[in-house]
PDB file of C-alpha atoms and ligand atoms in Angstrom:
ATOM      1  CA  MET A   1    -208.643  96.631   3.105  1.00 86.00           C
ATOM      2  CA  LEU A   2    -212.224  97.361   1.999  1.00 89.00           C
ATOM      3  CA  ASN A   3    -211.468 101.079   2.052  1.00 93.00           C
ATOM      4  CA  ASP A   4    -209.126 100.584  -0.900  1.00 95.00           C
ATOM      5  CA  ILE A   5    -211.912  99.239  -3.107  1.00 97.00           C
ATOM      6  CA  GLU A   6    -213.723 101.671  -5.367  1.00 96.00           C
ATOM      7  CA  LYS A   7    -216.476  99.358  -6.479  1.00 96.00           C
ATOM      8  CA  VAL A   8    -217.473  95.682  -6.400  1.00 97.00           C
ATOM      9  CA  LEU A   9    -217.369  94.331  -9.943  1.00 96.00           C
ATOM     10  CA  MET A  10    -218.452  90.756  -9.267  1.00 97.00           C
ATOM     11  CA  SER A  11    -220.096  89.654  -6.062  1.00 98.00           C
ATOM     12  CA  GLU A  12    -219.544  86.246  -4.487  1.00 98.00           C
ATOM     13  CA  GLU A  13    -222.942  85.125  -5.804  1.00 98.00           C
ATOM     14  CA  GLU A  14    -222.158  86.254  -9.361  1.00 98.00           C
ATOM     15  CA  ILE A  15    -218.800  84.491  -9.295  1.00 98.00           C
ATOM     16  CA  ARG A  16    -220.443  81.301  -8.059  1.00 98.00           C
ATOM     17  CA  GLU A  17    -223.076  81.441 -10.806  1.00 98.00           C
ATOM     18  CA  ILE A  18    -220.512  82.135 -13.555  1.00 98.00           C
ATOM     19  CA  THR A  19    -218.203  79.376 -12.313  1.00 98.00           C
ATOM     20  CA  LYS A  20    -221.089  76.896 -12.331  1.00 98.00           C
ATOM     21  CA  GLN A  21    -222.003  77.827 -15.922  1.00 98.00           C
ATOM     22  CA  LEU A  22    -218.413  77.571 -17.158  1.00 98.00           C
ATOM     23  CA  GLY A  23    -217.975  74.200 -15.442  1.00 98.00           C
ATOM     24  CA  LYS A  24    -221.165  72.920 -17.031  1.00 98.00           C
ATOM     25  CA  LYS A  25    -220.081  74.080 -20.494  1.00 98.00           C
ATOM     26  CA  ILE A  26    -216.655  72.432 -20.129  1.00 98.00           C
ATOM     27  CA  THR A  27    -218.293  69.219 -18.892  1.00 98.00           C
ATOM     28  CA  GLU A  28    -220.508  69.150 -22.004  1.00 98.00           C
ATOM     29  CA  ASP A  29    -217.757  70.085 -24.472  1.00 98.00           C
ATOM     30  CA  TYR A  30    -215.309  67.452 -23.216  1.00 98.00           C
ATOM     31  CA  LYS A  31    -217.836  64.672 -22.609  1.00 97.00           C
ATOM     32  CA  GLY A  32    -216.130  61.262 -22.556  1.00 95.00           C
ATOM     33  CA  LYS A  33    -212.676  62.839 -22.457  1.00 96.00           C
ATOM     34  CA  GLU A  34    -210.155  63.226 -19.699  1.00 95.00           C
ATOM     35  CA  VAL A  35    -208.898  66.752 -19.193  1.00 98.00           C
ATOM     36  CA  LEU A  36    -205.808  68.238 -17.629  1.00 98.00           C
ATOM     37  CA  LEU A  37    -206.499  71.506 -15.842  1.00 98.00           C
ATOM     38  CA  VAL A  38    -203.447  73.716 -15.557  1.00 98.00           C
ATOM     39  CA  SER A  39    -203.699  76.733 -13.353  1.00 97.00           C
ATOM     40  CA  ILE A  40    -201.282  79.577 -13.104  1.00 93.00           C
ATOM     41  CA  LEU A  41    -200.366  80.527  -9.570  1.00 92.00           C
ATOM     42  CA  LYS A  42    -200.961  82.477  -7.619  1.00 92.00           C
ATOM     43  CA  GLY A  43    -203.796  84.538  -9.093  1.00 94.00           C
ATOM     44  CA  ALA A  44    -205.854  81.638 -10.442  1.00 96.00           C
ATOM     45  CA  VAL A  45    -205.757  79.521  -7.294  1.00 96.00           C
ATOM     46  CA  VAL A  46    -209.176  80.535  -5.973  1.00 98.00           C
ATOM     47  CA  PHE A  47    -210.891  80.187  -9.353  1.00 98.00           C
ATOM     48  CA  MET A  48    -209.198  76.814  -9.922  1.00 98.00           C
ATOM     49  CA  ALA A  49    -210.376  75.511  -6.552  1.00 98.00           C
ATOM     50  CA  ASP A  50    -213.954  76.471  -7.392  1.00 98.00           C
ATOM     51  CA  ILE A  51    -214.187  75.532 -11.061  1.00 98.00           C
ATOM     52  CA  MET A  52    -212.564  72.111 -10.723  1.00 98.00           C
ATOM     53  CA  ARG A  53    -215.462  71.108  -8.502  1.00 98.00           C
ATOM     54  CA  GLU A  54    -217.952  72.187 -11.172  1.00 98.00           C
ATOM     55  CA  ILE A  55    -216.383  70.000 -13.855  1.00 98.00           C
ATOM     56  CA  ASP A  56    -217.933  66.552 -13.936  1.00 98.00           C
ATOM     57  CA  LEU A  57    -215.196  64.748 -15.892  1.00 98.00           C
ATOM     58  CA  LYS A  58    -212.251  62.574 -15.060  1.00 96.00           C
ATOM     59  CA  CYS A  59    -209.522  65.155 -14.700  1.00 96.00           C
ATOM     60  CA  THR A  60    -206.035  65.766 -13.472  1.00 97.00           C
ATOM     61  CA  VAL A  61    -204.783  69.084 -12.195  1.00 98.00           C
ATOM     62  CA  ASP A  62    -201.426  70.763 -12.270  1.00 98.00           C
ATOM     63  CA  PHE A  63    -199.960  74.153 -11.507  1.00 97.00           C
ATOM     64  CA  MET A  64    -197.458  76.546 -12.999  1.00 96.00           C
ATOM     65  CA  VAL A  65    -195.781  79.493 -11.390  1.00 93.00           C
ATOM     66  CA  VAL A  66    -194.732  82.297 -13.696  1.00 89.00           C
ATOM     67  CA  SER A  67    -193.782  85.865 -13.115  1.00 82.00           C
ATOM     68  CA  SER A  68    -194.202  88.754 -15.508  1.00 74.00           C
ATOM     69  CA  TYR A  69    -195.408  91.622 -13.383  1.00 61.00           C
ATOM     70  CA  GLY A  70    -193.103  92.710 -10.628  1.00 54.00           C
ATOM     71  CA  SER A  71    -195.093  94.860  -8.276  1.00 54.00           C
ATOM     72  CA  GLY A  72    -196.537  97.272 -10.844  1.00 62.00           C
ATOM     73  CA  VAL A  73    -199.901  97.129 -12.571  1.00 63.00           C
ATOM     74  CA  LYS A  74    -198.721  96.458 -16.142  1.00 68.00           C
ATOM     75  CA  THR A  75    -197.242  93.218 -17.429  1.00 68.00           C
ATOM     76  CA  SER A  76    -193.616  93.370 -18.493  1.00 67.00           C
ATOM     77  CA  GLY A  77    -194.008  90.688 -21.156  1.00 70.00           C
ATOM     78  CA  ASN A  78    -190.858  89.230 -19.731  1.00 79.00           C
ATOM     79  CA  VAL A  79    -192.218  85.856 -18.642  1.00 87.00           C
ATOM     80  CA  LYS A  80    -190.181  83.738 -16.294  1.00 88.00           C
ATOM     81  CA  ILE A  81    -191.160  80.128 -15.570  1.00 93.00           C
ATOM     82  CA  ILE A  82    -190.625  79.526 -11.890  1.00 94.00           C
ATOM     83  CA  LYS A  83    -192.448  76.192 -11.719  1.00 96.00           C
ATOM     84  CA  ASP A  84    -193.335  74.161 -14.785  1.00 97.00           C
ATOM     85  CA  VAL A  85    -196.141  71.591 -15.256  1.00 97.00           C
ATOM     86  CA  ASP A  86    -195.119  68.181 -13.833  1.00 96.00           C
ATOM     87  CA  ILE A  87    -197.535  66.040 -15.859  1.00 96.00           C
ATOM     88  CA  PRO A  88    -196.473  65.186 -19.460  1.00 96.00           C
ATOM     89  CA  LEU A  89    -198.810  66.916 -21.936  1.00 97.00           C
ATOM     90  CA  SER A  90    -198.491  64.618 -24.923  1.00 96.00           C
ATOM     91  CA  GLY A  91    -201.950  63.593 -26.178  1.00 96.00           C
ATOM     92  CA  LYS A  92    -203.730  65.439 -23.364  1.00 97.00           C
ATOM     93  CA  ASP A  93    -206.689  67.794 -23.615  1.00 98.00           C
ATOM     94  CA  VAL A  94    -205.380  70.751 -21.679  1.00 98.00           C
ATOM     95  CA  ILE A  95    -207.415  73.611 -20.260  1.00 98.00           C
ATOM     96  CA  ILE A  96    -205.504  76.515 -18.796  1.00 98.00           C
ATOM     97  CA  ILE A  97    -207.369  78.058 -15.887  1.00 98.00           C
ATOM     98  CA  GLU A  98    -206.561  81.749 -15.554  1.00 97.00           C
ATOM     99  CA  ASP A  99    -207.744  84.596 -13.373  1.00 96.00           C
ATOM    100  CA  ILE A 100    -207.537  87.385 -15.944  1.00 96.00           C
ATOM    101  CA  LEU A 101    -206.481  87.785 -19.553  1.00 96.00           C
ATOM    102  CA  ASP A 102    -205.077  91.274 -20.012  1.00 93.00           C
ATOM    103  CA  SER A 103    -202.247  91.947 -22.491  1.00 92.00           C
ATOM    104  CA  GLY A 104    -202.185  88.224 -23.300  1.00 93.00           C
ATOM    105  CA  LEU A 105    -198.373  88.281 -23.253  1.00 91.00           C
ATOM    106  CA  THR A 106    -198.159  85.800 -20.387  1.00 90.00           C
ATOM    107  CA  LEU A 107    -200.567  83.261 -21.882  1.00 94.00           C
ATOM    108  CA  ASN A 108    -199.161  83.707 -25.373  1.00 94.00           C
ATOM    109  CA  TYR A 109    -195.754  82.731 -24.077  1.00 93.00           C
ATOM    110  CA  ILE A 110    -197.066  79.808 -22.036  1.00 94.00           C
ATOM    111  CA  ILE A 111    -199.283  78.419 -24.788  1.00 96.00           C
ATOM    112  CA  ASN A 112    -196.481  78.480 -27.351  1.00 95.00           C
ATOM    113  CA  MET A 113    -194.271  76.672 -24.887  1.00 95.00           C
ATOM    114  CA  LEU A 114    -196.877  74.023 -24.006  1.00 97.00           C
ATOM    115  CA  LYS A 115    -197.866  73.423 -27.642  1.00 97.00           C
ATOM    116  CA  GLU A 116    -194.383  72.109 -28.335  1.00 97.00           C
ATOM    117  CA  ARG A 117    -195.145  69.194 -26.013  1.00 97.00           C
ATOM    118  CA  ASN A 118    -197.830  67.907 -28.409  1.00 97.00           C
ATOM    119  CA  PRO A 119    -201.015  68.078 -26.371  1.00 98.00           C
ATOM    120  CA  ASN A 120    -204.146  66.889 -28.209  1.00 98.00           C
ATOM    121  CA  SER A 121    -205.754  70.271 -27.577  1.00 98.00           C
ATOM    122  CA  ILE A 122    -205.187  73.358 -25.510  1.00 98.00           C
ATOM    123  CA  GLU A 123    -207.813  75.941 -24.538  1.00 98.00           C
ATOM    124  CA  ILE A 124    -208.085  78.790 -22.064  1.00 98.00           C
ATOM    125  CA  CYS A 125    -210.716  79.287 -19.401  1.00 98.00           C
ATOM    126  CA  THR A 126    -210.436  82.696 -17.791  1.00 98.00           C
ATOM    127  CA  LEU A 127    -212.647  84.200 -15.135  1.00 98.00           C
ATOM    128  CA  LEU A 128    -212.052  87.713 -16.441  1.00 98.00           C
ATOM    129  CA  ASP A 129    -211.156  89.134 -19.826  1.00 97.00           C
ATOM    130  CA  LYS A 130    -209.845  92.670 -20.279  1.00 96.00           C
ATOM    131  CA  PRO A 131    -209.777  92.975 -24.102  1.00 95.00           C
ATOM    132  CA  SER A 132    -208.798  96.659 -24.000  1.00 94.00           C
ATOM    133  CA  GLY A 133    -205.349  95.662 -22.740  1.00 91.00           C
ATOM    134  CA  ARG A 134    -204.562  93.073 -25.407  1.00 94.00           C
ATOM    135  CA  LYS A 135    -201.091  93.120 -27.002  1.00 93.00           C
ATOM    136  CA  ALA A 136    -200.743  89.506 -28.124  1.00 94.00           C
ATOM    137  CA  GLU A 137    -203.276  87.557 -30.150  1.00 94.00           C
ATOM    138  CA  VAL A 138    -204.775  85.259 -27.555  1.00 96.00           C
ATOM    139  CA  THR A 139    -208.423  84.270 -27.263  1.00 95.00           C
ATOM    140  CA  ALA A 140    -210.029  82.326 -24.485  1.00 97.00           C
ATOM    141  CA  LYS A 141    -212.672  79.738 -25.335  1.00 98.00           C
ATOM    142  CA  TYR A 142    -214.279  80.106 -21.915  1.00 98.00           C
ATOM    143  CA  ILE A 143    -214.722  83.584 -20.450  1.00 98.00           C
ATOM    144  CA  GLY A 144    -216.508  84.358 -17.206  1.00 98.00           C
ATOM    145  CA  ARG A 145    -216.895  88.080 -17.647  1.00 97.00           C
ATOM    146  CA  THR A 146    -215.432  90.893 -19.733  1.00 97.00           C
ATOM    147  CA  VAL A 147    -214.147  93.720 -17.569  1.00 95.00           C
ATOM    148  CA  PRO A 148    -213.423  97.391 -18.313  1.00 92.00           C
ATOM    149  CA  ASP A 149    -209.945  98.858 -18.373  1.00 91.00           C
ATOM    150  CA  ALA A 150    -209.394  99.137 -14.622  1.00 91.00           C
ATOM    151  CA  PHE A 151    -207.136  97.343 -12.179  1.00 93.00           C
ATOM    152  CA  VAL A 152    -209.124  94.714 -10.313  1.00 96.00           C
ATOM    153  CA  VAL A 153    -208.305  92.736  -7.191  1.00 97.00           C
ATOM    154  CA  GLY A 154    -209.809  89.996  -5.058  1.00 98.00           C
ATOM    155  CA  TYR A 155    -210.784  86.356  -5.544  1.00 98.00           C
ATOM    156  CA  GLY A 156    -207.104  85.535  -6.067  1.00 98.00           C
ATOM    157  CA  LEU A 157    -206.116  88.695  -7.929  1.00 97.00           C
ATOM    158  CA  ASP A 158    -203.540  90.867  -6.253  1.00 95.00           C
ATOM    159  CA  TYR A 159    -201.976  94.251  -6.225  1.00 94.00           C
ATOM    160  CA  ASP A 160    -198.451  93.981  -4.828  1.00 91.00           C
ATOM    161  CA  GLU A 161    -199.368  90.526  -3.414  1.00 93.00           C
ATOM    162  CA  LYS A 162    -202.274  91.880  -1.406  1.00 96.00           C
ATOM    163  CA  TYR A 163    -206.088  91.698  -1.661  1.00 97.00           C
ATOM    164  CA  ARG A 164    -206.091  88.076  -2.920  1.00 97.00           C
ATOM    165  CA  ASN A 165    -208.246  87.036   0.024  1.00 97.00           C
ATOM    166  CA  LEU A 166    -211.194  89.285  -0.827  1.00 98.00           C
ATOM    167  CA  PRO A 167    -214.116  86.974  -1.643  1.00 98.00           C
ATOM    168  CA  PHE A 168    -215.341  89.233  -4.494  1.00 98.00           C
ATOM    169  CA  VAL A 169    -213.699  91.000  -7.452  1.00 98.00           C
ATOM    170  CA  GLY A 170    -213.442  94.749  -7.032  1.00 97.00           C
ATOM    171  CA  ILE A 171    -211.887  97.744  -8.747  1.00 96.00           C
ATOM    172  CA  LEU A 172    -208.945  99.080  -6.777  1.00 94.00           C
ATOM    173  CA  LYS A 173    -208.935 102.812  -6.096  1.00 94.00           C
ATOM    174  CA  PRO A 174    -206.282 104.284  -8.447  1.00 91.00           C
ATOM    175  CA  GLU A 175    -204.787 106.298  -5.581  1.00 92.00           C
ATOM    176  CA  VAL A 176    -203.681 103.006  -4.016  1.00 92.00           C
ATOM    177  CA  TYR A 177    -201.249 102.287  -6.867  1.00 88.00           C
ATOM    178  CA  THR A 178    -200.395 105.810  -7.968  1.00 86.00           C
ATOM    179  CA  LYS A 179    -199.218 107.077  -4.615  1.00 73.00           C
TER     180      LYS A 179
HETATM  181  P1  IMP B 201    -201.150  89.549 -19.185  1.00 67.25           P
HETATM  182  O1  IMP B 201    -199.881  88.892 -19.629  1.00 67.25           O
HETATM  183  O2  IMP B 201    -201.080  91.043 -19.294  1.00 67.25           O
HETATM  184  O3  IMP B 201    -202.380  88.997 -19.885  1.00 67.25           O
HETATM  185  O4  IMP B 201    -201.232  89.311 -17.639  1.00 67.25           O
HETATM  186  C1  IMP B 201    -201.959  88.331 -17.061  1.00 67.25           C
HETATM  187  C2  IMP B 201    -201.696  88.324 -15.589  1.00 67.25           C
HETATM  188  O5  IMP B 201    -201.502  89.629 -15.079  1.00 67.25           O
HETATM  189  C3  IMP B 201    -202.875  87.769 -14.848  1.00 67.25           C
HETATM  190  O6  IMP B 201    -202.768  86.398 -14.667  1.00 67.25           O
HETATM  191  C4  IMP B 201    -202.848  88.539 -13.560  1.00 67.25           C
HETATM  192  O7  IMP B 201    -202.056  87.835 -12.623  1.00 67.25           O
HETATM  193  C5  IMP B 201    -202.193  89.842 -13.895  1.00 67.25           C
HETATM  194  N1  IMP B 201    -203.194  90.915 -14.104  1.00 67.25           N
HETATM  195  C6  IMP B 201    -203.608  91.481 -15.257  1.00 67.25           C
HETATM  196  N2  IMP B 201    -204.546  92.422 -15.060  1.00 67.25           N
HETATM  197  C7  IMP B 201    -204.742  92.434 -13.717  1.00 67.25           C
HETATM  198  C8  IMP B 201    -205.639  93.198 -12.871  1.00 67.25           C
HETATM  199  O8  IMP B 201    -206.458  94.031 -13.282  1.00 67.25           O
HETATM  200  N3  IMP B 201    -205.531  92.909 -11.551  1.00 67.25           N
HETATM  201  C9  IMP B 201    -204.667  91.998 -11.020  1.00 67.25           C
HETATM  202  N4  IMP B 201    -203.839  91.264 -11.775  1.00 67.25           N
HETATM  203  C10 IMP B 201    -203.879  91.490 -13.117  1.00 67.25           C
HETATM  204 MG1   MG B 202    -200.881  88.038 -10.916  1.00 67.25          MG
END
């Protein structure tokens, strides 16, 4: 598996440090409030598990499953909700926990859908931001790290459902997905 990685982009230590800082910022910004953390499976599962423990607030957590990718490396923009949020959003301060914001098509679709349920607020916390890929106007309030235009895997992120279990984020060798 390691042979397929061109370069480590974020080490375990860097991820831990960034997650701590983001959790601290969210804790300060939402002081006295109760937040609902919504994570999008499967990619964000590792980040969610780590960041929720860095947020010192009363919070509830929920998960969504969506699909927009197939097995390629570019989003189709065709978002399908496979599992919706169970908790009612009305009046809630919602933070969407994402692994990576690329074209923004997935989050744009989800946010528009969730806004109709009248949450008090809705923000995005993403570990990685790839602004070069943006097609929809979506901005995350909390960003761990901006990444270059390359396909990354690990720490929850997959290529064709694999590499999610790598403890770091790395750039996948292009020959892995072009062959
Ligand atoms: P978007 O709709 O293009 O913003 O796609 C967002 C989703 O695509 C993320 O939640 C990831 O699951 C996936 N994705 C985007 N870029 C990458 C990447 O470089 N590696 C792995 N998954 C990615
Ligand atoms: Mg994914």
